[in-house]
mmCIF file of C-alpha atoms in Angstrom:
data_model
loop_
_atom_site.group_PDB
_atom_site.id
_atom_site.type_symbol
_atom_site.label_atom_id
_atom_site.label_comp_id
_atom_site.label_asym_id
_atom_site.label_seq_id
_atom_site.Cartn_x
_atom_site.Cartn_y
_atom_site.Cartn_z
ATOM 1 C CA UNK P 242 27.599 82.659 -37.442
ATOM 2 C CA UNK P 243 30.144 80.130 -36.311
ATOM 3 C CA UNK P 244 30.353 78.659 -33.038
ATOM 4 C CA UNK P 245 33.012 77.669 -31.367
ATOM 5 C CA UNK P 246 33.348 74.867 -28.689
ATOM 6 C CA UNK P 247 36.835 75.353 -26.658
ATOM 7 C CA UNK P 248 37.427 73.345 -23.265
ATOM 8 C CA UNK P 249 39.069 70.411 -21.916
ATOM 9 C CA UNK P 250 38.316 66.847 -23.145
ATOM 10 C CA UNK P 251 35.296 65.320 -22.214
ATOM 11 C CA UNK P 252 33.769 68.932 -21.142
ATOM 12 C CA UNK P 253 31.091 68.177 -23.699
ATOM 13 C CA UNK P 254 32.240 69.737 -26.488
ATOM 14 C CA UNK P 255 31.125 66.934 -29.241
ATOM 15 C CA UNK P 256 28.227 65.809 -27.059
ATOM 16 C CA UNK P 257 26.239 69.566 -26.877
ATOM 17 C CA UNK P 258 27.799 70.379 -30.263
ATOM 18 C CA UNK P 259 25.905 68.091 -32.228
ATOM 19 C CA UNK P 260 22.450 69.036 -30.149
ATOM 20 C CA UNK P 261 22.955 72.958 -30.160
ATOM 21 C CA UNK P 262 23.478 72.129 -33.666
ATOM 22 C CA UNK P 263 20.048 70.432 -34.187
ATOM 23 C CA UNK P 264 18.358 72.949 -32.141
ATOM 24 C CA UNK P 265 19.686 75.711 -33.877
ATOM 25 C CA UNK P 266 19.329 73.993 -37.111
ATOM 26 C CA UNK P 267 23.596 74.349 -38.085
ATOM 27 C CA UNK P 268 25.613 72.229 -38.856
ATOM 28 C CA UNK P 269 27.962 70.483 -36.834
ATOM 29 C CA UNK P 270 32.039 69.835 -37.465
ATOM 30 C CA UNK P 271 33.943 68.164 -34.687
ATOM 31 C CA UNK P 272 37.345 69.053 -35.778
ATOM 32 C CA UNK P 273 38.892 65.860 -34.685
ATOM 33 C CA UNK P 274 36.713 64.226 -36.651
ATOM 34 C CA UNK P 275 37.284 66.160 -39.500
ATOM 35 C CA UNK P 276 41.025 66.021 -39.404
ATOM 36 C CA UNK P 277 40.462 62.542 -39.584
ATOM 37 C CA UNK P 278 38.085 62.840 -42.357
ATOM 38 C CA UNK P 279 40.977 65.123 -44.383
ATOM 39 C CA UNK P 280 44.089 62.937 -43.531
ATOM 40 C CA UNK P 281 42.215 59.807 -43.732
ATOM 41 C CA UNK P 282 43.251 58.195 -40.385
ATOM 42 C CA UNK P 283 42.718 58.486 -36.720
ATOM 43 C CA UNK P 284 43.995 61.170 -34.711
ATOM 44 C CA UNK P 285 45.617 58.619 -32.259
ATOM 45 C CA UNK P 286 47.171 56.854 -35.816
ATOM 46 C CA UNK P 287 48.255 60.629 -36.927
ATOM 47 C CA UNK P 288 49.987 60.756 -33.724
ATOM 48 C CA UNK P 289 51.772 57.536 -33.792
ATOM 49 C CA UNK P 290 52.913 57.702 -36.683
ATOM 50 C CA UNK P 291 53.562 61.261 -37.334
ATOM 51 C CA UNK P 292 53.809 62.701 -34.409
ATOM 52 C CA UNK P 293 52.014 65.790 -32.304
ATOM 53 C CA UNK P 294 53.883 68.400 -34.715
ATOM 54 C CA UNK P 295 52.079 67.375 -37.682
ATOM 55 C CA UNK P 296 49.282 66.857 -36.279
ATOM 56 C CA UNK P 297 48.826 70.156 -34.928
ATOM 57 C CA UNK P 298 50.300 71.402 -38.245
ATOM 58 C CA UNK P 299 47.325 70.150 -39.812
ATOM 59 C CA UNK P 300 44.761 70.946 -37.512
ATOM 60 C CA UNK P 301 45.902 74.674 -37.493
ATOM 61 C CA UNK P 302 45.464 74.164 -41.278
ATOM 62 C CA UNK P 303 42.087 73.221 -41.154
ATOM 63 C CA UNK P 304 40.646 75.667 -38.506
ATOM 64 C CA UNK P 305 41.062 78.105 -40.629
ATOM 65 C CA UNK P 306 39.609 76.270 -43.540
ATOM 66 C CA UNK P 307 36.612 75.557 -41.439
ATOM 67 C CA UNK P 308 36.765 79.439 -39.892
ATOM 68 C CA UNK P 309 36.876 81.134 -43.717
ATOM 69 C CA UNK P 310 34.283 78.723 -45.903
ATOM 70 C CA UNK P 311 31.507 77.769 -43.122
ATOM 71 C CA UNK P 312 28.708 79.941 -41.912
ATOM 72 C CA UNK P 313 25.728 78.667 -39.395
ATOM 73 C CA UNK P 314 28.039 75.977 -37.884
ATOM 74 C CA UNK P 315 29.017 75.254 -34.747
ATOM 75 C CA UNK P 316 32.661 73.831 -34.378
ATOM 76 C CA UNK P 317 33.496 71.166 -31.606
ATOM 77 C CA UNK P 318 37.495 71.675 -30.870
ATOM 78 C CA UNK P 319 40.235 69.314 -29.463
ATOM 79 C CA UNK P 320 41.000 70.219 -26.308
ATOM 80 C CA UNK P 321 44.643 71.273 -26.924
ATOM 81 C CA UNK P 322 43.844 73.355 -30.374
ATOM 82 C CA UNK P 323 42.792 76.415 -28.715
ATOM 83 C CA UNK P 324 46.733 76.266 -26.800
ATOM 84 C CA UNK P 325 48.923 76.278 -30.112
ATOM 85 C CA UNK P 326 50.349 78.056 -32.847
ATOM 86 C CA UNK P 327 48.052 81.299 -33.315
ATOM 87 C CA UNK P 328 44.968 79.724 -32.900
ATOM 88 C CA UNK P 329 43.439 81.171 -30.116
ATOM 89 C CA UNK P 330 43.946 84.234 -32.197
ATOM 90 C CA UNK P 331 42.452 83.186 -35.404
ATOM 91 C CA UNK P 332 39.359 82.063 -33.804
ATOM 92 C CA UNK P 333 39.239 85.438 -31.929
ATOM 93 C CA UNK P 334 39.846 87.575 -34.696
ATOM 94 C CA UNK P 335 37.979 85.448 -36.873
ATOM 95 C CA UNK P 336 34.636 87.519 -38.264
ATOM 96 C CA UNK P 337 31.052 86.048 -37.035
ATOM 97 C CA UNK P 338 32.539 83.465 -34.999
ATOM 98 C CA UNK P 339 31.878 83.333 -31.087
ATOM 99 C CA UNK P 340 33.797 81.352 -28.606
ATOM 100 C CA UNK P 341 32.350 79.420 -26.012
ATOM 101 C CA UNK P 342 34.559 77.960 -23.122
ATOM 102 C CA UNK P 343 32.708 74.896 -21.766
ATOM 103 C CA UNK P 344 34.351 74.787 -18.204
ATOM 104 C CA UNK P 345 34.329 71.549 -16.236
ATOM 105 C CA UNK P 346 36.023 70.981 -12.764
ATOM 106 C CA UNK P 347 38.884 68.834 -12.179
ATOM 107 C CA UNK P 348 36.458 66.173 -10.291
ATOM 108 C CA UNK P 349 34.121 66.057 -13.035
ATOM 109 C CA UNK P 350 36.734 65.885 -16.110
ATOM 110 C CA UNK P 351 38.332 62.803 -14.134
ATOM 111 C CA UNK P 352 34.546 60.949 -13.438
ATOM 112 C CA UNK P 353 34.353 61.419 -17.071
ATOM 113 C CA UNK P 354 37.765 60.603 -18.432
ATOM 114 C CA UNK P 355 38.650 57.382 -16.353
ATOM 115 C CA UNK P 356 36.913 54.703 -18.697
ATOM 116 C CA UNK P 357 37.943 55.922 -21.826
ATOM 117 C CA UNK P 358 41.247 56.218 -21.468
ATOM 118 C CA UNK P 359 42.168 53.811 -24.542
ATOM 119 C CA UNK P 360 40.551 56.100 -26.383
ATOM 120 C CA UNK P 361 42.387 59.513 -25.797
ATOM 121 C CA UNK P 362 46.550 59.157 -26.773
ATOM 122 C CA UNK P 363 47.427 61.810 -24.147
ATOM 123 C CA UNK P 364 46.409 59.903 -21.430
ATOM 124 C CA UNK P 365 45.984 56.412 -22.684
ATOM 125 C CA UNK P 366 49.224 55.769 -20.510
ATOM 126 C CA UNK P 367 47.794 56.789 -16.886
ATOM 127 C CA UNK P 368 47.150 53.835 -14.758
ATOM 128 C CA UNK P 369 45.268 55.469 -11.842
ATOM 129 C CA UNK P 370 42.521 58.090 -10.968
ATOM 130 C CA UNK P 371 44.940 60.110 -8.877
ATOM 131 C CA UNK P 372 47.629 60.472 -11.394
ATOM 132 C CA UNK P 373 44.759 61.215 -13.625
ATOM 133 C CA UNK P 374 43.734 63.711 -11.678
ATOM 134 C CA UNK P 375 47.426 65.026 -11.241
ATOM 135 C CA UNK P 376 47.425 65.179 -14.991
ATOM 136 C CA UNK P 377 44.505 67.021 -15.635
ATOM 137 C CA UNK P 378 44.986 69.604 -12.884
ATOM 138 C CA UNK P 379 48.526 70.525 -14.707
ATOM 139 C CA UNK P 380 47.349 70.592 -18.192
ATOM 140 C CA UNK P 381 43.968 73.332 -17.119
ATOM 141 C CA UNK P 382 46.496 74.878 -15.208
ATOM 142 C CA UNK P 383 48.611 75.274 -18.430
ATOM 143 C CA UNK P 384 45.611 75.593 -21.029
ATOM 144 C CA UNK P 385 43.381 77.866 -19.158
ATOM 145 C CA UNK P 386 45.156 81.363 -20.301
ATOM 146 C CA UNK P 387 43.866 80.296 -23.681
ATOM 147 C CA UNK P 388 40.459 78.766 -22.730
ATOM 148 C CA UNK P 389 39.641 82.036 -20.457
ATOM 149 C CA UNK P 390 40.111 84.210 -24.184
ATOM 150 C CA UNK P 391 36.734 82.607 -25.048
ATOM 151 C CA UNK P 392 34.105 85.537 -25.658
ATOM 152 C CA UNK P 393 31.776 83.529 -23.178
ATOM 153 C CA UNK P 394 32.016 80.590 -20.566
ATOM 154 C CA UNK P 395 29.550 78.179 -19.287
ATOM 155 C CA UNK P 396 29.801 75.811 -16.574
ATOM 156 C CA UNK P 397 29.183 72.474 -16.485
ATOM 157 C CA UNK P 398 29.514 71.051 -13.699
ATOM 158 C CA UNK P 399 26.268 69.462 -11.880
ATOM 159 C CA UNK P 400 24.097 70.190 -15.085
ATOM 160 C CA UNK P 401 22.017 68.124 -17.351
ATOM 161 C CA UNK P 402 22.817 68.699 -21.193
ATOM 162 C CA UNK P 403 19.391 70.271 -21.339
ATOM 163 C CA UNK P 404 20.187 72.451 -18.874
ATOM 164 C CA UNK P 405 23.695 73.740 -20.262
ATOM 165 C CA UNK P 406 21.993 73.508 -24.065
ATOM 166 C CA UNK P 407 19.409 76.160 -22.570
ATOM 167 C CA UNK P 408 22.939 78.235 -21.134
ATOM 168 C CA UNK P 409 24.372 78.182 -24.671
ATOM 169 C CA UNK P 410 21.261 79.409 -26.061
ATOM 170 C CA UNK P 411 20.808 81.739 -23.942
ATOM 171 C CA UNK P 412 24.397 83.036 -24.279
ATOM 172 C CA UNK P 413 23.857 83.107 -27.662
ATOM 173 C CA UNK P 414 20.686 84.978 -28.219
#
């Protein structure tokens, strides 16, 4: 089985990945960090320099590489790669693979996302937590058609990773 990760950034995708991972004893792909891995430079580089089509050329690309020659895996994804091309689809239609939608509120996504901003290009150029805020609000507005296709959602807002770890499993099993 394959397990996917969808949500927003810094919903804990990578974070409860890597321990449902250990706990389950799979293995773990984030897929940014595989796309790096594959092209041999940052995302935020890939972006510069080659801009967002490419990149989410590429990471179409290797979703379904990861989809078609992994089993017992679970698969962290970028917060936008559930929203383009067909790949809400793939993953959906995609055999032994469940899709988890890791739901955080606006509140909590902006707590999480103000001090590593430098790290994330699409909002690296926000200067306050209002228009941070603003920003998130329009893009869940925008992505959520495609994170609500997610076979099951947990919440996870006001809960300790052990807590939403014991929600996956449970989900899960």
């Amino acid at each position: 089985m394959i397990v996917v990760l969808i949500g927003y950034m810094a919903s804990g995708k990578s974070t409860l990945g890597r321990i449902l991972a250990e706990k389950l004893n799979y293995n773990f792909i984030d897929l940014d960090d595989y796309i790096e891995e594959q092209e041999q430079t940052s995302v935020n580089e890939i972006f510069k320099l080659r801009g967002e089509i490419y990149f989410r050329k590429k990471e179409t690309q290797y979703l379904k590489a990861i989809l078609k020659n992994n089993t017992n895996t679970i698969l962290s994804l970028g917060g936008g790669t559930p929203c383009y091309g067909n790949n809400m689809e793939v993953i959906l239609k995609s055999e032994d693979v469940v899709s988890i939608y890791l739901k955080a509120s606006i509140p909590t996504l902006v707590s999480r996302l103000k001090n590593e901003k430098a790290k994330r290009p699409l909002i690296a150029h926000i200067k306050t937590d209002d228009l941070l805020s603003e920003f998130i609000g329009k893009h869940l507005f925008e992505r959520s058609q495609f994170y609500n296709q997610a076979e099951k959602t947990i919440s996870t807002d006001n809960k300790t990773e052990h807590k939403i770890i014991e929600d996956l499993l449970f989900k899960l099993l």
